[in-house]
């Protein structure tokens, strides 16, 4: 993925590679930031002692978020504070953080403490046990409106029907991944990023960690309906060409309807109770309408293929290569 970076401060890349990076997109979160930082640091210390960095990505906040981040980073060398040039949206802020972080394992987490940082230990344990990626799966969502819960549940189910990629249900961007998984993700060049779908597409050994999504610690959601809709559209169009195929199905329905209407028109004509020319007009219109839909459907199929090709995603990803060590030739 292509992210434009300024000249980084001297020594940023000379620091030792930490065992863990935490990437946190932040937008107008002055109300939660101090508490979030406290809990993140505590959770990280418990698991990896001092070998971690926290990358906060300020997504063009208009409140005191950025000055607070500057302050936090001045006091704590483990903090990398990143400011985007304007508000790019959650998914792109997250992507920018993923490009800049350096750790061997990477935790993605929202700033509002809806996803408990204390689950880090358990996630690390699953990776130690052989997983490449652990994603948090919400069993319950506290403190969210019935509307949000309902639309989210419906969305994940529709998405599942429309796509070939198995995008896990009820899963957000709370996940821990290993460096090889992140490096694979960074090879995906597309600009409309539905990050959780991209991670699902990558494959590798993924395991779910069920958890209860908490209430927001403070402040209010930065995902109003308009943004949720945009995310949903990015998800569907990013992973599915089924909508383009709609014309094909409509043409089949249209053709069947044309047969029925045509039979009715011919019948009426035979019984002589029609205006002259009516039957032929009705028959021809119905038939041509379905023929046009058919052509649109065919175009849709080709456009869909061009669209998928234009994404320029890699064709496949190799997880590992095993070769036997050459036999010891002996003395
Ligand atoms: N966020 C962001 N840019 C945006 C909107 C949100 O970086 O344009 C961040 C926000 O600060 C939070 C995370 O993305 O850390 C998730 O947002 P939020 O908690 O508001 O979404 P919700 O949990 O309500 O879906
Ligand atoms: Mg939230």
CSV table of C-alpha atoms and ligand atoms in Angstrom, one decimal:
chain,number,residue,atom,x,y,z
A,1,UNK,CA,0.0,0.0,0.0
A,2,UNK,CA,1.2,3.5,-0.8
A,3,UNK,CA,1.4,6.0,2.1
A,4,UNK,CA,3.2,9.3,1.6
A,5,UNK,CA,5.6,9.8,4.5
A,6,UNK,CA,7.6,12.9,5.5
A,7,UNK,CA,11.2,12.6,6.4
A,8,UNK,CA,11.2,10.6,9.6
A,9,UNK,CA,13.1,11.9,12.6
A,10,UNK,CA,16.7,10.7,12.9
A,11,UNK,CA,17.0,7.4,14.6
A,12,UNK,CA,13.4,6.3,14.2
A,13,UNK,CA,14.5,3.2,12.3
A,14,UNK,CA,17.6,2.7,14.5
A,15,UNK,CA,15.6,1.8,17.5
A,16,UNK,CA,15.6,-1.9,18.2
A,17,UNK,CA,12.6,-3.8,16.7
A,18,UNK,CA,10.0,-4.2,19.5
A,19,UNK,CA,8.3,-7.5,20.1
A,20,UNK,CA,4.9,-5.8,19.9
A,21,UNK,CA,3.5,-2.8,18.1
A,22,UNK,CA,0.1,-1.4,19.0
A,23,UNK,CA,-1.6,0.6,16.3
A,24,UNK,CA,-4.4,3.0,17.4
A,25,UNK,CA,-6.3,5.2,14.9
A,26,UNK,CA,-7.6,8.3,16.8
A,27,UNK,CA,-10.1,10.8,15.7
A,28,UNK,CA,-11.4,13.5,18.2
A,29,UNK,CA,-10.8,11.3,21.2
A,30,UNK,CA,-9.5,13.8,23.8
A,31,UNK,CA,-12.0,12.4,26.3
A,32,UNK,CA,-10.5,8.9,26.3
A,33,UNK,CA,-6.9,9.3,25.3
A,34,UNK,CA,-5.3,9.5,28.7
A,35,UNK,CA,-7.1,6.5,30.0
A,36,UNK,CA,-6.5,4.5,26.8
A,37,UNK,CA,-2.8,5.2,27.0
A,38,UNK,CA,-2.7,4.1,30.7
A,39,UNK,CA,-4.5,0.9,30.0
A,40,UNK,CA,-2.5,0.1,26.9
A,41,UNK,CA,0.8,0.6,28.6
A,42,UNK,CA,-0.3,-1.6,31.5
A,43,UNK,CA,-1.5,-4.4,29.3
A,44,UNK,CA,1.7,-4.3,27.1
A,45,UNK,CA,4.0,-4.3,30.2
A,46,UNK,CA,2.3,-7.3,31.5
A,47,UNK,CA,3.0,-9.3,28.4
A,48,UNK,CA,6.2,-8.1,26.8
A,49,UNK,CA,7.8,-6.0,29.5
A,50,UNK,CA,9.3,-3.0,27.8
A,51,UNK,CA,9.7,-4.3,24.3
A,52,UNK,CA,6.7,-2.5,22.7
A,53,UNK,CA,5.8,0.6,20.8
A,54,UNK,CA,2.4,2.3,20.6
A,55,UNK,CA,1.7,4.0,17.3
A,56,UNK,CA,-1.1,6.6,17.6
A,57,UNK,CA,-2.4,7.8,14.3
A,58,UNK,CA,-4.3,11.1,14.6
A,59,UNK,CA,-6.8,11.1,11.7
A,60,UNK,CA,-7.1,14.9,11.4
A,61,UNK,CA,-8.7,15.5,14.8
A,62,UNK,CA,-10.2,18.9,15.4
A,63,UNK,CA,-10.1,18.8,19.2
A,64,UNK,CA,-7.1,18.6,21.6
A,65,UNK,CA,-6.2,15.1,20.5
A,66,UNK,CA,-3.0,16.0,18.6
A,67,UNK,CA,-1.5,18.2,21.4
A,68,UNK,CA,-2.3,15.4,23.9
A,69,UNK,CA,-0.5,12.9,21.6
A,70,UNK,CA,2.5,15.2,21.3
A,71,UNK,CA,2.6,15.4,25.1
A,72,UNK,CA,2.3,11.7,25.6
A,73,UNK,CA,5.1,11.0,23.1
A,74,UNK,CA,7.4,13.6,24.7
A,75,UNK,CA,7.1,11.7,28.0
A,76,UNK,CA,7.3,8.2,26.7
A,77,UNK,CA,9.9,7.1,24.1
A,78,UNK,CA,7.8,4.0,23.3
A,79,UNK,CA,5.1,6.2,21.7
A,80,UNK,CA,5.1,7.1,18.1
A,81,UNK,CA,2.7,9.9,17.4
A,82,UNK,CA,1.6,10.2,13.7
A,83,UNK,CA,-0.6,13.0,12.4
A,84,UNK,CA,-2.4,12.6,9.0
A,85,UNK,CA,-2.7,15.7,6.9
A,86,UNK,CA,-6.5,15.6,7.2
A,87,UNK,CA,-9.3,13.2,8.1
A,88,UNK,CA,-8.9,10.1,5.9
A,89,UNK,CA,-11.2,7.8,7.8
A,90,UNK,CA,-10.7,4.9,10.2
A,91,UNK,CA,-9.6,2.3,7.7
A,92,UNK,CA,-6.9,4.5,6.1
A,93,UNK,CA,-5.6,5.8,9.4
A,94,UNK,CA,-5.2,2.2,10.5
A,95,UNK,CA,-3.4,1.5,7.2
A,96,UNK,CA,-1.0,4.4,7.8
A,97,UNK,CA,-0.2,3.1,11.3
A,98,UNK,CA,0.4,-0.4,9.9
A,99,UNK,CA,2.9,1.0,7.4
A,100,UNK,CA,4.9,2.8,10.1
A,101,UNK,CA,4.9,0.2,12.9
A,102,UNK,CA,7.9,-2.1,13.2
A,103,UNK,CA,7.1,-4.7,15.8
A,104,UNK,CA,7.3,-8.5,15.4
A,105,UNK,CA,3.7,-8.7,16.3
A,106,UNK,CA,1.1,-6.1,15.7
A,107,UNK,CA,-2.1,-5.3,17.7
A,108,UNK,CA,-4.8,-3.2,16.1
A,109,UNK,CA,-7.2,-1.6,18.6
A,110,UNK,CA,-9.6,1.3,18.7
A,111,UNK,CA,-8.9,4.2,20.9
A,112,UNK,CA,-12.2,4.1,22.8
A,113,UNK,CA,-11.6,1.0,24.9
A,114,UNK,CA,-14.5,-0.9,23.5
A,115,UNK,CA,-12.1,-3.7,22.9
A,116,UNK,CA,-10.3,-4.5,26.2
A,117,UNK,CA,-6.5,-4.2,25.9
A,118,UNK,CA,-6.2,-6.8,28.7
A,119,UNK,CA,-7.0,-9.5,26.2
A,120,UNK,CA,-3.5,-9.0,24.7
A,121,UNK,CA,-2.1,-11.8,26.9
A,122,UNK,CA,-4.6,-14.3,25.6
A,123,UNK,CA,-4.1,-13.3,22.0
A,124,UNK,CA,-0.3,-13.6,22.3
A,125,UNK,CA,-0.8,-17.1,23.8
A,126,UNK,CA,-2.8,-18.2,20.8
A,127,UNK,CA,0.0,-17.0,18.5
A,128,UNK,CA,2.6,-18.8,20.6
A,129,UNK,CA,0.4,-21.9,20.1
A,130,UNK,CA,0.8,-21.6,16.4
A,131,UNK,CA,-1.8,-19.1,15.0
A,132,UNK,CA,-0.7,-16.4,12.7
A,133,UNK,CA,-3.6,-14.1,13.4
A,134,UNK,CA,-6.0,-13.8,16.3
A,135,UNK,CA,-9.2,-11.7,15.8
A,136,UNK,CA,-11.6,-10.6,18.4
A,137,UNK,CA,-15.1,-11.8,17.8
A,138,UNK,CA,-17.9,-10.0,19.5
A,139,UNK,CA,-20.3,-12.2,21.4
A,140,UNK,CA,-22.2,-9.3,22.8
A,141,UNK,CA,-22.1,-5.5,22.2
A,142,UNK,CA,-22.7,-3.4,25.3
A,143,UNK,CA,-23.8,0.2,25.2
A,144,UNK,CA,-24.6,0.3,21.5
A,145,UNK,CA,-28.0,1.2,20.1
A,146,UNK,CA,-30.4,-1.6,19.0
A,147,UNK,CA,-30.2,0.1,15.6
A,148,UNK,CA,-26.4,-0.2,15.4
A,149,UNK,CA,-26.4,-3.8,16.6
A,150,UNK,CA,-29.2,-4.8,14.2
A,151,UNK,CA,-27.7,-3.2,11.1
A,152,UNK,CA,-24.2,-4.6,12.0
A,153,UNK,CA,-25.6,-8.1,12.4
A,154,UNK,CA,-27.5,-7.8,9.1
A,155,UNK,CA,-24.5,-6.4,7.3
A,156,UNK,CA,-22.2,-9.2,8.3
A,157,UNK,CA,-24.7,-11.8,7.1
A,158,UNK,CA,-25.4,-10.1,3.7
A,159,UNK,CA,-21.6,-9.7,3.2
A,160,UNK,CA,-21.1,-13.4,3.9
A,161,UNK,CA,-23.7,-14.3,1.2
A,162,UNK,CA,-22.2,-12.0,-1.4
A,163,UNK,CA,-18.5,-12.8,-1.1
A,164,UNK,CA,-16.4,-15.8,-1.8
A,165,UNK,CA,-13.9,-14.8,0.9
A,166,UNK,CA,-14.8,-16.0,4.3
A,167,UNK,CA,-15.0,-12.8,6.2
A,168,UNK,CA,-15.6,-13.7,9.9
A,169,UNK,CA,-18.9,-12.6,11.3
A,170,UNK,CA,-19.1,-9.9,14.1
A,171,UNK,CA,-15.5,-9.1,13.8
A,172,UNK,CA,-14.0,-5.6,13.7
A,173,UNK,CA,-10.5,-4.4,13.5
A,174,UNK,CA,-9.4,-5.7,16.9
A,175,UNK,CA,-6.7,-8.3,16.1
A,176,UNK,CA,-3.2,-9.4,16.7
A,177,UNK,CA,-1.1,-10.5,13.7
A,178,UNK,CA,2.5,-11.6,13.1
A,179,UNK,CA,4.9,-9.7,11.0
A,180,UNK,CA,4.7,-12.1,7.9
A,181,UNK,CA,0.9,-11.6,7.9
A,182,UNK,CA,1.3,-7.8,8.0
A,183,UNK,CA,3.9,-7.8,5.3
A,184,UNK,CA,1.5,-9.8,3.1
A,185,UNK,CA,-1.2,-7.3,3.8
A,186,UNK,CA,1.1,-4.5,2.8
A,187,UNK,CA,1.4,-6.0,-0.7
A,188,UNK,CA,-2.3,-5.3,-1.3
A,189,UNK,CA,-2.4,-2.1,-3.3
A,190,UNK,CA,-6.0,-1.2,-3.4
A,191,UNK,CA,-7.2,2.2,-2.3
A,192,UNK,CA,-10.7,1.5,-1.0
A,193,UNK,CA,-9.7,-0.6,2.0
A,194,UNK,CA,-12.0,-2.7,4.1
A,195,UNK,CA,-9.2,-3.9,6.3
A,196,UNK,CA,-10.9,-6.8,8.1
A,197,UNK,CA,-11.9,-8.2,4.7
A,198,UNK,CA,-8.3,-7.9,3.4
A,199,UNK,CA,-7.0,-9.8,6.4
A,200,UNK,CA,-9.6,-12.5,5.8
A,201,UNK,CA,-8.6,-12.7,2.2
A,202,UNK,CA,-4.9,-13.3,3.2
A,203,UNK,CA,-5.6,-16.6,4.8
A,204,UNK,CA,-2.9,-18.0,7.1
A,205,UNK,CA,-3.8,-19.7,10.3
A,206,UNK,CA,-6.5,-17.4,11.8
A,207,UNK,CA,-8.3,-18.1,15.1
A,208,UNK,CA,-11.1,-16.2,16.8
A,209,UNK,CA,-11.1,-15.0,20.3
A,210,UNK,CA,-14.7,-14.4,21.5
A,211,UNK,CA,-15.1,-11.4,23.8
A,212,UNK,CA,-17.7,-9.0,25.0
A,213,UNK,CA,-17.5,-5.6,23.3
A,214,UNK,CA,-17.6,-3.0,26.0
A,215,UNK,CA,-19.3,0.4,26.1
A,216,UNK,CA,-17.3,3.3,24.8
A,217,UNK,CA,-15.2,4.7,27.7
A,218,UNK,CA,-16.2,8.3,26.9
A,219,UNK,CA,-17.1,10.5,24.0
A,220,UNK,CA,-19.4,9.3,21.2
A,221,UNK,CA,-19.1,7.2,18.2
A,222,UNK,CA,-17.2,8.6,15.2
A,223,UNK,CA,-19.1,6.3,12.9
A,224,UNK,CA,-22.4,8.0,12.0
A,225,UNK,CA,-24.8,6.2,9.7
A,226,UNK,CA,-23.2,7.8,6.6
A,227,UNK,CA,-19.8,6.4,7.4
A,228,UNK,CA,-21.2,3.0,8.2
A,229,UNK,CA,-22.9,2.9,4.8
A,230,UNK,CA,-19.7,3.9,3.1
A,231,UNK,CA,-17.9,1.1,5.0
A,232,UNK,CA,-20.6,-1.4,3.9
A,233,UNK,CA,-20.4,-0.3,0.3
A,234,UNK,CA,-16.6,-0.5,0.4
A,235,UNK,CA,-16.9,-4.0,1.8
A,236,UNK,CA,-19.4,-5.3,-0.7
A,237,UNK,CA,-17.9,-3.7,-3.8
A,238,UNK,CA,-14.3,-4.6,-2.7
A,239,UNK,CA,-15.0,-8.3,-2.4
A,240,UNK,CA,-18.0,-9.0,-4.6
A,241,UNK,CA,-19.1,-8.5,-8.2
A,242,UNK,CA,-22.5,-10.0,-7.4
A,243,UNK,CA,-24.3,-6.6,-7.7
A,244,UNK,CA,-23.0,-6.4,-11.3
A,245,UNK,CA,-24.6,-9.7,-12.0
A,246,UNK,CA,-28.0,-8.5,-11.0
A,247,UNK,CA,-28.9,-7.6,-14.6
A,248,UNK,CA,-28.4,-11.2,-15.6
A,249,UNK,CA,-30.9,-12.5,-13.0
A,250,UNK,CA,-33.3,-9.7,-13.9
A,251,UNK,CA,-33.1,-10.7,-17.6
A,252,UNK,CA,-34.1,-14.2,-16.8
A,253,UNK,CA,-37.0,-13.0,-14.7
A,254,UNK,CA,-37.8,-10.5,-17.5
A,255,UNK,CA,-37.7,-13.2,-20.2
A,256,UNK,CA,-40.1,-15.4,-18.2
A,257,UNK,CA,-42.4,-12.5,-17.8
A,258,UNK,CA,-42.2,-11.7,-21.5
A,259,UNK,CA,-43.4,-15.3,-22.3
A,260,UNK,CA,-46.4,-14.9,-20.0
A,261,UNK,CA,-47.3,-11.4,-21.3
A,262,UNK,CA,-46.7,-12.6,-24.9
A,263,UNK,CA,-49.0,-15.6,-24.5
A,264,UNK,CA,-51.7,-13.3,-23.0
A,265,UNK,CA,-51.3,-10.8,-25.9
A,266,UNK,CA,-51.5,-13.5,-28.5
A,267,UNK,CA,-54.5,-15.1,-26.8
A,268,UNK,CA,-56.3,-11.7,-26.7
A,269,UNK,CA,-55.5,-11.1,-30.3
A,270,UNK,CA,-56.9,-14.5,-31.3
A,271,UNK,CA,-60.1,-13.6,-29.5
A,272,UNK,CA,-60.2,-10.4,-31.5
A,273,UNK,CA,-60.9,-8.2,-28.5
A,274,UNK,CA,-57.8,-6.0,-28.9
A,275,UNK,CA,-56.8,-2.8,-30.6
A,276,UNK,CA,-54.9,-3.5,-33.8
A,277,UNK,CA,-51.1,-3.7,-33.1
A,278,UNK,CA,-51.4,-4.0,-29.3
A,279,UNK,CA,-50.3,-7.6,-29.1
A,280,UNK,CA,-47.2,-7.2,-31.2
A,281,UNK,CA,-46.1,-4.1,-29.3
A,282,UNK,CA,-46.5,-5.7,-25.9
A,283,UNK,CA,-44.7,-8.9,-27.1
A,284,UNK,CA,-41.9,-7.1,-28.7
A,285,UNK,CA,-41.4,-4.6,-25.8
A,286,UNK,CA,-41.3,-7.4,-23.2
A,287,UNK,CA,-38.9,-9.5,-25.2
A,288,UNK,CA,-36.5,-6.6,-26.0
A,289,UNK,CA,-36.5,-5.4,-22.4
A,290,UNK,CA,-35.2,-8.8,-21.3
A,291,UNK,CA,-32.7,-8.9,-24.2
A,292,UNK,CA,-31.3,-5.6,-23.0
A,293,UNK,CA,-31.0,-6.7,-19.5
A,294,UNK,CA,-29.2,-9.8,-20.7
A,295,UNK,CA,-26.7,-7.6,-22.6
A,296,UNK,CA,-26.2,-5.5,-19.5
A,297,UNK,CA,-25.6,-8.6,-17.5
A,298,UNK,CA,-23.0,-9.8,-19.9
A,299,UNK,CA,-21.2,-6.4,-19.8
A,300,UNK,CA,-21.4,-6.7,-16.0
A,301,UNK,CA,-19.6,-10.0,-16.0
A,302,UNK,CA,-16.7,-8.5,-18.1
A,303,UNK,CA,-16.6,-5.3,-16.1
A,304,UNK,CA,-16.5,-7.3,-12.9
A,305,UNK,CA,-13.5,-9.2,-14.2
A,306,UNK,CA,-11.7,-6.0,-15.2
A,307,UNK,CA,-12.5,-4.5,-11.9
A,308,UNK,CA,-11.1,-7.4,-10.0
A,309,UNK,CA,-8.0,-7.4,-12.2
A,310,UNK,CA,-7.6,-3.6,-11.8
A,311,UNK,CA,-7.3,-4.2,-8.0
A,312,UNK,CA,-3.9,-5.8,-8.9
A,313,UNK,CA,-4.0,-8.0,-5.8
A,314,UNK,CA,-1.3,-10.7,-5.7
A,315,UNK,CA,-2.6,-14.1,-7.1
A,316,UNK,CA,-1.5,-16.1,-4.1
A,317,UNK,CA,0.4,-15.9,-0.9
A,318,UNK,CA,2.9,-18.4,0.3
A,319,UNK,CA,2.9,-18.9,4.0
A,320,UNK,CA,6.1,-20.8,4.4
A,321,UNK,CA,8.5,-23.0,2.4
A,322,UNK,CA,10.1,-26.0,3.9
A,323,UNK,CA,13.2,-27.7,2.5
A,324,UNK,CA,15.1,-30.5,4.1
A,325,UNK,CA,18.6,-29.4,5.2
A,326,UNK,CA,21.2,-30.8,2.8
A,327,UNK,CA,22.6,-34.1,4.1
A,328,UNK,CA,25.8,-33.6,6.1
A,329,UNK,CA,28.6,-34.8,3.7
A,330,UNK,CA,30.5,-36.0,6.7
A,331,UNK,CA,34.2,-35.5,7.3
B,1,LIG,N1,-11.6,6.8,13.8
B,1,LIG,C1,-10.7,7.4,13.0
B,1,LIG,N2,-11.1,8.2,11.9
B,1,LIG,C2,-12.4,8.4,11.7
B,1,LIG,C3,-13.4,7.8,12.5
B,1,LIG,C4,-13.0,7.0,13.6
B,1,LIG,O1,-9.5,7.2,13.2
B,1,LIG,O2,-12.7,9.1,10.7
B,1,LIG,C5,-11.2,6.0,15.0
B,1,LIG,C6,-11.8,6.3,16.3
B,1,LIG,O3,-11.1,7.3,17.0
B,1,LIG,C7,-11.7,5.0,17.0
B,1,LIG,C8,-11.9,4.0,15.9
B,1,LIG,O4,-11.6,4.7,14.7
B,1,LIG,O5,-10.5,4.8,17.6
B,1,LIG,C9,-13.3,3.5,15.8
B,1,LIG,O6,-14.3,4.5,15.8
B,1,LIG,P1,-15.6,4.5,16.8
B,1,LIG,O7,-15.2,3.9,18.1
B,1,LIG,O8,-16.1,5.8,16.8
B,1,LIG,O9,-16.5,3.5,15.9
B,1,LIG,P2,-17.6,2.5,16.6
B,1,LIG,O10,-16.9,1.7,17.6
B,1,LIG,O11,-18.7,3.3,17.1
B,1,LIG,O12,-18.0,1.7,15.4
B,2,LIG,MG1,-15.9,2.4,19.1
